[in-house]
Backbone as XML, in Angstrom:
<?xml version="1.0"?>
<chain id="A" units="angstrom">
  <residue number="1" name="SER">
    <atom name="N" x="0.781" y="3.600" z="-53.004"/>
    <atom name="CA" x="1.588" y="4.654" z="-52.421"/>
    <atom name="C" x="0.678" y="5.648" z="-51.710"/>
  </residue>
  <residue number="2" name="ALA">
    <atom name="N" x="1.248" y="6.338" z="-50.755"/>
    <atom name="CA" x="0.497" y="7.307" z="-49.964"/>
    <atom name="C" x="0.970" y="8.717" z="-50.281"/>
  </residue>
  <residue number="3" name="VAL">
    <atom name="N" x="0.075" y="9.665" z="-50.112"/>
    <atom name="CA" x="0.408" y="11.078" z="-50.317"/>
    <atom name="C" x="0.528" y="11.732" z="-48.947"/>
  </residue>
  <residue number="4" name="LEU">
    <atom name="N" x="1.619" y="12.397" z="-48.722"/>
    <atom name="CA" x="1.859" y="13.091" z="-47.459"/>
    <atom name="C" x="1.848" y="14.583" z="-47.725"/>
  </residue>
  <residue number="5" name="GLN">
    <atom name="N" x="0.991" y="15.295" z="-46.988"/>
    <atom name="CA" x="0.955" y="16.751" z="-47.106"/>
    <atom name="C" x="1.563" y="17.355" z="-45.857"/>
  </residue>
  <residue number="6" name="VAL">
    <atom name="N" x="2.438" y="18.305" z="-46.032"/>
    <atom name="CA" x="3.081" y="18.996" z="-44.918"/>
    <atom name="C" x="2.722" y="20.468" z="-45.013"/>
  </residue>
  <residue number="7" name="SER">
    <atom name="N" x="2.261" y="21.024" z="-43.897"/>
    <atom name="CA" x="1.922" y="22.446" z="-43.843"/>
    <atom name="C" x="2.799" y="23.131" z="-42.812"/>
  </residue>
  <residue number="8" name="ALA">
    <atom name="N" x="3.376" y="24.231" z="-43.191"/>
    <atom name="CA" x="4.194" y="25.008" z="-42.253"/>
    <atom name="C" x="3.284" y="25.813" z="-41.340"/>
  </residue>
  <residue number="9" name="VAL">
    <atom name="N" x="3.603" y="25.814" z="-40.065"/>
    <atom name="CA" x="2.870" y="26.628" z="-39.094"/>
    <atom name="C" x="3.496" y="28.015" z="-39.108"/>
  </residue>
  <residue number="10" name="PRO">
    <atom name="N" x="2.700" y="29.067" z="-39.308"/>
    <atom name="CA" x="3.264" y="30.423" z="-39.304"/>
    <atom name="C" x="3.921" y="30.724" z="-37.951"/>
  </residue>
  <residue number="11" name="ALA">
    <atom name="N" x="5.114" y="31.252" z="-37.994"/>
    <atom name="CA" x="5.833" y="31.567" z="-36.766"/>
    <atom name="C" x="5.205" y="32.771" z="-36.066"/>
  </residue>
  <residue number="12" name="PRO">
    <atom name="N" x="4.940" y="32.655" z="-34.768"/>
    <atom name="CA" x="4.457" y="33.819" z="-34.024"/>
    <atom name="C" x="5.620" y="34.772" z="-33.769"/>
  </residue>
  <residue number="13" name="SER">
    <atom name="N" x="5.307" y="35.993" z="-33.404"/>
    <atom name="CA" x="6.370" y="36.950" z="-33.083"/>
    <atom name="C" x="5.925" y="37.834" z="-31.923"/>
  </residue>
  <residue number="14" name="TRP">
    <atom name="N" x="6.916" y="38.361" z="-31.220"/>
    <atom name="CA" x="6.640" y="39.286" z="-30.121"/>
    <atom name="C" x="6.274" y="40.635" z="-30.722"/>
  </residue>
  <residue number="15" name="ALA">
    <atom name="N" x="5.172" y="41.205" z="-30.300"/>
    <atom name="CA" x="4.805" y="42.558" z="-30.718"/>
    <atom name="C" x="5.174" y="43.557" z="-29.626"/>
  </residue>
  <residue number="16" name="ASP">
    <atom name="N" x="5.024" y="43.135" z="-28.350"/>
    <atom name="CA" x="5.303" y="44.040" z="-27.232"/>
    <atom name="C" x="5.452" y="43.225" z="-25.954"/>
  </residue>
  <residue number="17" name="ILE">
    <atom name="N" x="6.332" y="43.681" z="-25.084"/>
    <atom name="CA" x="6.484" y="43.113" z="-23.745"/>
    <atom name="C" x="6.463" y="44.281" z="-22.784"/>
  </residue>
  <residue number="18" name="GLU">
    <atom name="N" x="5.519" y="44.254" z="-21.834"/>
    <atom name="CA" x="5.369" y="45.376" z="-20.901"/>
    <atom name="C" x="5.515" y="44.916" z="-19.464"/>
  </residue>
  <residue number="19" name="ASN">
    <atom name="N" x="6.311" y="45.675" z="-18.697"/>
    <atom name="CA" x="6.412" y="45.471" z="-17.257"/>
    <atom name="C" x="5.339" y="46.352" z="-16.629"/>
  </residue>
  <residue number="20" name="LEU">
    <atom name="N" x="4.370" y="45.722" z="-15.985"/>
    <atom name="CA" x="3.244" y="46.460" z="-15.411"/>
    <atom name="C" x="3.313" y="46.481" z="-13.884"/>
  </residue>
  <residue number="21" name="GLY">
    <atom name="N" x="4.511" y="46.704" z="-13.363"/>
    <atom name="CA" x="4.681" y="46.847" z="-11.916"/>
    <atom name="C" x="4.453" y="45.556" z="-11.151"/>
  </residue>
  <residue number="22" name="GLY">
    <atom name="N" x="5.260" y="44.554" z="-11.434"/>
    <atom name="CA" x="5.150" y="43.298" z="-10.709"/>
    <atom name="C" x="4.693" y="42.129" z="-11.556"/>
  </residue>
  <residue number="23" name="TYR">
    <atom name="N" x="4.213" y="42.403" z="-12.755"/>
    <atom name="CA" x="3.881" y="41.325" z="-13.688"/>
    <atom name="C" x="4.110" y="41.826" z="-15.110"/>
  </residue>
  <residue number="24" name="TYR">
    <atom name="N" x="4.107" y="40.894" z="-16.053"/>
    <atom name="CA" x="4.396" y="41.226" z="-17.441"/>
    <atom name="C" x="3.217" y="40.893" z="-18.345"/>
  </residue>
  <residue number="25" name="ARG">
    <atom name="N" x="3.023" y="41.739" z="-19.357"/>
    <atom name="CA" x="2.024" y="41.473" z="-20.392"/>
    <atom name="C" x="2.763" y="41.328" z="-21.721"/>
  </residue>
  <residue number="26" name="PHE">
    <atom name="N" x="2.502" y="40.219" z="-22.399"/>
    <atom name="CA" x="3.100" y="39.930" z="-23.693"/>
    <atom name="C" x="2.037" y="40.070" z="-24.770"/>
  </residue>
  <residue number="27" name="THR">
    <atom name="N" x="2.348" y="40.786" z="-25.822"/>
    <atom name="CA" x="1.467" y="40.884" z="-26.979"/>
    <atom name="C" x="2.157" y="40.158" z="-28.121"/>
  </residue>
  <residue number="28" name="LEU">
    <atom name="N" x="1.433" y="39.228" z="-28.738"/>
    <atom name="CA" x="1.985" y="38.379" z="-29.786"/>
    <atom name="C" x="1.270" y="38.617" z="-31.097"/>
  </residue>
  <residue number="29" name="ASN">
    <atom name="N" x="2.003" y="38.498" z="-32.191"/>
    <atom name="CA" x="1.412" y="38.422" z="-33.522"/>
    <atom name="C" x="1.364" y="36.943" z="-33.867"/>
  </residue>
  <residue number="30" name="THR">
    <atom name="N" x="0.192" y="36.446" z="-34.236"/>
    <atom name="CA" x="0.027" y="35.023" z="-34.499"/>
    <atom name="C" x="-1.074" y="34.820" z="-35.533"/>
  </residue>
  <residue number="31" name="GLN">
    <atom name="N" x="-1.507" y="33.603" z="-35.702"/>
    <atom name="CA" x="-2.580" y="33.278" z="-36.640"/>
    <atom name="C" x="-3.675" y="32.517" z="-35.902"/>
  </residue>
  <residue number="32" name="PRO">
    <atom name="N" x="-4.945" y="32.781" z="-36.192"/>
    <atom name="CA" x="-6.031" y="32.042" z="-35.538"/>
    <atom name="C" x="-5.886" y="30.532" z="-35.752"/>
  </residue>
  <residue number="33" name="GLY">
    <atom name="N" x="-6.136" y="29.796" z="-34.690"/>
    <atom name="CA" x="-6.069" y="28.345" z="-34.730"/>
    <atom name="C" x="-4.698" y="27.770" z="-34.434"/>
  </residue>
  <residue number="34" name="VAL">
    <atom name="N" x="-3.672" y="28.617" z="-34.370"/>
    <atom name="CA" x="-2.315" y="28.152" z="-34.075"/>
    <atom name="C" x="-2.137" y="28.068" z="-32.559"/>
  </residue>
  <residue number="35" name="THR">
    <atom name="N" x="-1.555" y="26.961" z="-32.089"/>
    <atom name="CA" x="-1.256" y="26.812" z="-30.666"/>
    <atom name="C" x="0.087" y="27.458" z="-30.385"/>
  </residue>
  <residue number="36" name="ASN">
    <atom name="N" x="0.102" y="28.416" z="-29.456"/>
    <atom name="CA" x="1.309" y="29.153" z="-29.091"/>
    <atom name="C" x="1.758" y="28.737" z="-27.698"/>
  </residue>
  <residue number="37" name="PHE">
    <atom name="N" x="3.056" y="28.520" z="-27.566"/>
    <atom name="CA" x="3.659" y="28.138" z="-26.298"/>
    <atom name="C" x="4.611" y="29.240" z="-25.867"/>
  </residue>
  <residue number="38" name="ILE">
    <atom name="N" x="4.451" y="29.758" z="-24.655"/>
    <atom name="CA" x="5.430" y="30.669" z="-24.071"/>
    <atom name="C" x="6.087" y="29.905" z="-22.937"/>
  </residue>
  <residue number="39" name="GLU">
    <atom name="N" x="7.405" y="29.863" z="-22.995"/>
    <atom name="CA" x="8.190" y="29.163" z="-21.985"/>
    <atom name="C" x="9.217" y="30.126" z="-21.417"/>
  </residue>
  <residue number="40" name="TYR">
    <atom name="N" x="9.722" y="29.795" z="-20.231"/>
    <atom name="CA" x="10.743" y="30.653" z="-19.633"/>
    <atom name="C" x="11.838" y="29.799" z="-19.010"/>
  </residue>
  <residue number="41" name="ALA">
    <atom name="N" x="12.998" y="30.416" z="-18.854"/>
    <atom name="CA" x="14.129" y="29.795" z="-18.182"/>
    <atom name="C" x="14.742" y="30.851" z="-17.273"/>
  </residue>
  <residue number="42" name="THR">
    <atom name="N" x="15.383" y="30.401" z="-16.214"/>
    <atom name="CA" x="16.010" y="31.351" z="-15.289"/>
    <atom name="C" x="17.476" y="31.599" z="-15.621"/>
  </residue>
  <residue number="43" name="ASN">
    <atom name="N" x="18.043" y="30.807" z="-16.532"/>
    <atom name="CA" x="19.393" y="31.057" z="-17.036"/>
    <atom name="C" x="19.520" y="30.379" z="-18.392"/>
  </residue>
  <residue number="44" name="LEU">
    <atom name="N" x="20.553" y="30.739" z="-19.116"/>
    <atom name="CA" x="20.754" y="30.191" z="-20.450"/>
    <atom name="C" x="21.991" y="29.305" z="-20.529"/>
  </residue>
  <residue number="45" name="THR">
    <atom name="N" x="22.403" y="28.785" z="-19.392"/>
    <atom name="CA" x="23.529" y="27.865" z="-19.345"/>
    <atom name="C" x="23.069" y="26.490" z="-19.811"/>
  </residue>
  <residue number="46" name="ALA">
    <atom name="N" x="23.820" y="25.898" z="-20.735"/>
    <atom name="CA" x="23.446" y="24.573" z="-21.260"/>
    <atom name="C" x="23.582" y="23.499" z="-20.181"/>
  </residue>
  <residue number="47" name="PRO">
    <atom name="N" x="22.669" y="22.568" z="-20.133"/>
    <atom name="CA" x="21.452" y="22.478" z="-20.921"/>
    <atom name="C" x="20.373" y="23.398" z="-20.329"/>
  </residue>
  <residue number="48" name="VAL">
    <atom name="N" x="19.745" y="24.180" z="-21.181"/>
    <atom name="CA" x="18.714" y="25.116" z="-20.729"/>
    <atom name="C" x="17.441" y="24.341" z="-20.404"/>
  </residue>
  <residue number="49" name="SER">
    <atom name="N" x="16.874" y="24.639" z="-19.263"/>
    <atom name="CA" x="15.635" y="23.991" z="-18.837"/>
    <atom name="C" x="14.477" y="24.977" z="-19.027"/>
  </residue>
  <residue number="50" name="TRP">
    <atom name="N" x="13.727" y="24.809" z="-20.136"/>
    <atom name="CA" x="12.591" y="25.678" z="-20.426"/>
    <atom name="C" x="11.373" y="25.161" z="-19.687"/>
  </residue>
  <residue number="51" name="LEU">
    <atom name="N" x="10.704" y="26.053" z="-18.977"/>
    <atom name="CA" x="9.507" y="25.716" z="-18.207"/>
    <atom name="C" x="8.283" y="26.349" z="-18.863"/>
  </residue>
  <residue number="52" name="PRO">
    <atom name="N" x="7.147" y="25.663" z="-18.841"/>
    <atom name="CA" x="5.955" y="26.232" z="-19.472"/>
    <atom name="C" x="5.389" y="27.398" z="-18.669"/>
  </residue>
  <residue number="53" name="LEU">
    <atom name="N" x="5.076" y="28.485" z="-19.357"/>
    <atom name="CA" x="4.352" y="29.594" z="-18.738"/>
    <atom name="C" x="2.885" y="29.501" z="-19.124"/>
  </residue>
  <residue number="54" name="THR">
    <atom name="N" x="2.621" y="29.362" z="-20.430"/>
    <atom name="CA" x="1.247" y="29.234" z="-20.899"/>
    <atom name="C" x="1.221" y="28.595" z="-22.281"/>
  </residue>
  <residue number="55" name="THR">
    <atom name="N" x="0.116" y="27.953" z="-22.570"/>
    <atom name="CA" x="-0.169" y="27.395" z="-23.893"/>
    <atom name="C" x="-1.562" y="27.865" z="-24.263"/>
  </residue>
  <residue number="56" name="SER">
    <atom name="N" x="-1.671" y="28.509" z="-25.424"/>
    <atom name="CA" x="-2.965" y="29.057" z="-25.839"/>
    <atom name="C" x="-3.157" y="28.893" z="-27.329"/>
  </residue>
  <residue number="57" name="VAL">
    <atom name="N" x="-4.405" y="28.626" z="-27.713"/>
    <atom name="CA" x="-4.760" y="28.589" z="-29.129"/>
    <atom name="C" x="-5.259" y="29.983" z="-29.505"/>
  </residue>
  <residue number="58" name="ALA">
    <atom name="N" x="-4.639" y="30.563" z="-30.509"/>
    <atom name="CA" x="-4.994" y="31.915" z="-30.929"/>
    <atom name="C" x="-6.379" y="31.940" z="-31.563"/>
  </residue>
  <residue number="59" name="THR">
    <atom name="N" x="-7.141" y="32.964" z="-31.217"/>
    <atom name="CA" x="-8.459" y="33.169" z="-31.826"/>
    <atom name="C" x="-8.460" y="34.409" z="-32.716"/>
  </residue>
  <residue number="60" name="ASN">
    <atom name="N" x="-7.323" y="35.115" z="-32.735"/>
    <atom name="CA" x="-7.199" y="36.346" z="-33.510"/>
    <atom name="C" x="-5.748" y="36.482" z="-33.956"/>
  </residue>
  <residue number="61" name="VAL">
    <atom name="N" x="-5.408" y="37.512" z="-34.717"/>
    <atom name="CA" x="-4.029" y="37.703" z="-35.157"/>
    <atom name="C" x="-3.167" y="38.390" z="-34.100"/>
  </residue>
  <residue number="62" name="VAL">
    <atom name="N" x="-3.798" y="38.981" z="-33.103"/>
    <atom name="CA" x="-3.086" y="39.578" z="-31.972"/>
    <atom name="C" x="-3.568" y="38.874" z="-30.715"/>
  </residue>
  <residue number="63" name="MET">
    <atom name="N" x="-2.634" y="38.495" z="-29.872"/>
    <atom name="CA" x="-2.967" y="37.738" z="-28.663"/>
    <atom name="C" x="-2.197" y="38.335" z="-27.484"/>
  </residue>
  <residue number="64" name="ARG">
    <atom name="N" x="-2.831" y="38.409" z="-26.325"/>
    <atom name="CA" x="-2.158" y="38.905" z="-25.114"/>
    <atom name="C" x="-2.157" y="37.811" z="-24.063"/>
  </residue>
  <residue number="65" name="VAL">
    <atom name="N" x="-1.000" y="37.657" z="-23.420"/>
    <atom name="CA" x="-0.867" y="36.721" z="-22.301"/>
    <atom name="C" x="-0.084" y="37.422" z="-21.203"/>
  </residue>
  <residue number="66" name="PHE">
    <atom name="N" x="-0.184" y="36.885" z="-19.999"/>
    <atom name="CA" x="0.416" y="37.526" z="-18.832"/>
    <atom name="C" x="1.299" y="36.563" z="-18.054"/>
  </residue>
  <residue number="67" name="ASP">
    <atom name="N" x="2.317" y="37.110" z="-17.415"/>
    <atom name="CA" x="3.105" y="36.380" z="-16.417"/>
    <atom name="C" x="2.872" y="37.123" z="-15.106"/>
  </residue>
  <residue number="68" name="PHE">
    <atom name="N" x="1.951" y="36.581" z="-14.307"/>
    <atom name="CA" x="1.586" y="37.219" z="-13.037"/>
    <atom name="C" x="2.520" y="36.860" z="-11.894"/>
  </residue>
  <residue number="69" name="THR">
    <atom name="N" x="3.391" y="35.866" z="-12.098"/>
    <atom name="CA" x="4.232" y="35.398" z="-10.989"/>
    <atom name="C" x="5.713" y="35.352" z="-11.353"/>
  </residue>
  <residue number="70" name="PRO">
    <atom name="N" x="6.299" y="36.455" z="-11.831"/>
    <atom name="CA" x="7.721" y="36.433" z="-12.161"/>
    <atom name="C" x="8.577" y="36.554" z="-10.898"/>
  </residue>
  <residue number="71" name="THR">
    <atom name="N" x="8.673" y="35.478" z="-10.139"/>
    <atom name="CA" x="9.336" y="35.514" z="-8.835"/>
    <atom name="C" x="10.849" y="35.349" z="-8.914"/>
  </residue>
  <residue number="72" name="ASP">
    <atom name="N" x="11.372" y="34.968" z="-10.080"/>
    <atom name="CA" x="12.816" y="34.795" z="-10.232"/>
    <atom name="C" x="13.478" y="36.148" z="-10.460"/>
  </residue>
  <residue number="73" name="ASN">
    <atom name="N" x="14.760" y="36.254" z="-10.087"/>
    <atom name="CA" x="15.485" y="37.510" z="-10.323"/>
    <atom name="C" x="15.611" y="37.809" z="-11.809"/>
  </residue>
  <residue number="74" name="VAL">
    <atom name="N" x="15.771" y="36.758" z="-12.605"/>
    <atom name="CA" x="15.929" y="36.898" z="-14.055"/>
    <atom name="C" x="15.090" y="35.826" z="-14.727"/>
  </residue>
  <residue number="75" name="ARG">
    <atom name="N" x="14.402" y="36.196" z="-15.812"/>
    <atom name="CA" x="13.674" y="35.228" z="-16.635"/>
    <atom name="C" x="13.935" y="35.524" z="-18.099"/>
  </residue>
  <residue number="76" name="PHE">
    <atom name="N" x="14.162" y="34.472" z="-18.855"/>
    <atom name="CA" x="14.296" y="34.538" z="-20.300"/>
    <atom name="C" x="13.062" y="33.852" z="-20.870"/>
  </residue>
  <residue number="77" name="TYR">
    <atom name="N" x="12.459" y="34.445" z="-21.878"/>
    <atom name="CA" x="11.229" y="33.903" z="-22.451"/>
    <atom name="C" x="11.464" y="33.494" z="-23.889"/>
  </residue>
  <residue number="78" name="ARG">
    <atom name="N" x="10.747" y="32.460" z="-24.314"/>
    <atom name="CA" x="10.749" y="32.095" z="-25.730"/>
    <atom name="C" x="9.319" y="31.788" z="-26.155"/>
  </residue>
  <residue number="79" name="LEU">
    <atom name="N" x="9.075" y="31.971" z="-27.434"/>
    <atom name="CA" x="7.756" y="31.797" z="-28.018"/>
    <atom name="C" x="7.879" y="30.824" z="-29.174"/>
  </residue>
  <residue number="80" name="ARG">
    <atom name="N" x="6.999" y="29.830" z="-29.202"/>
    <atom name="CA" x="7.002" y="28.884" z="-30.318"/>
    <atom name="C" x="5.569" y="28.496" z="-30.641"/>
  </residue>
  <residue number="81" name="ALA">
    <atom name="N" x="5.373" y="27.962" z="-31.823"/>
    <atom name="CA" x="4.037" y="27.590" z="-32.278"/>
    <atom name="C" x="4.033" y="26.153" z="-32.746"/>
  </residue>
  <residue number="82" name="GLN">
    <atom name="N" x="2.819" y="25.591" z="-32.758"/>
    <atom name="CA" x="2.645" y="24.230" z="-33.228"/>
    <atom name="C" x="1.297" y="24.121" z="-33.919"/>
  </residue>
</chain>
């Protein structure tokens, strides 16, 4: 028989979202070594098409990422970890 170990990845959370006059800065609470994905969609009508904004491996418990090209009239963001 085999032993299977499962580890839960700590969920990241939004600490702050700032509009800096044409681009956005996101501050995340996360854990070092966790891969964080920020995705965006231009509407929430099903089926929602989430597009990648950035993927980063955290090196600290606080992480900052930017959206320098928010060219859509509306953007919805989501944060997930793996």
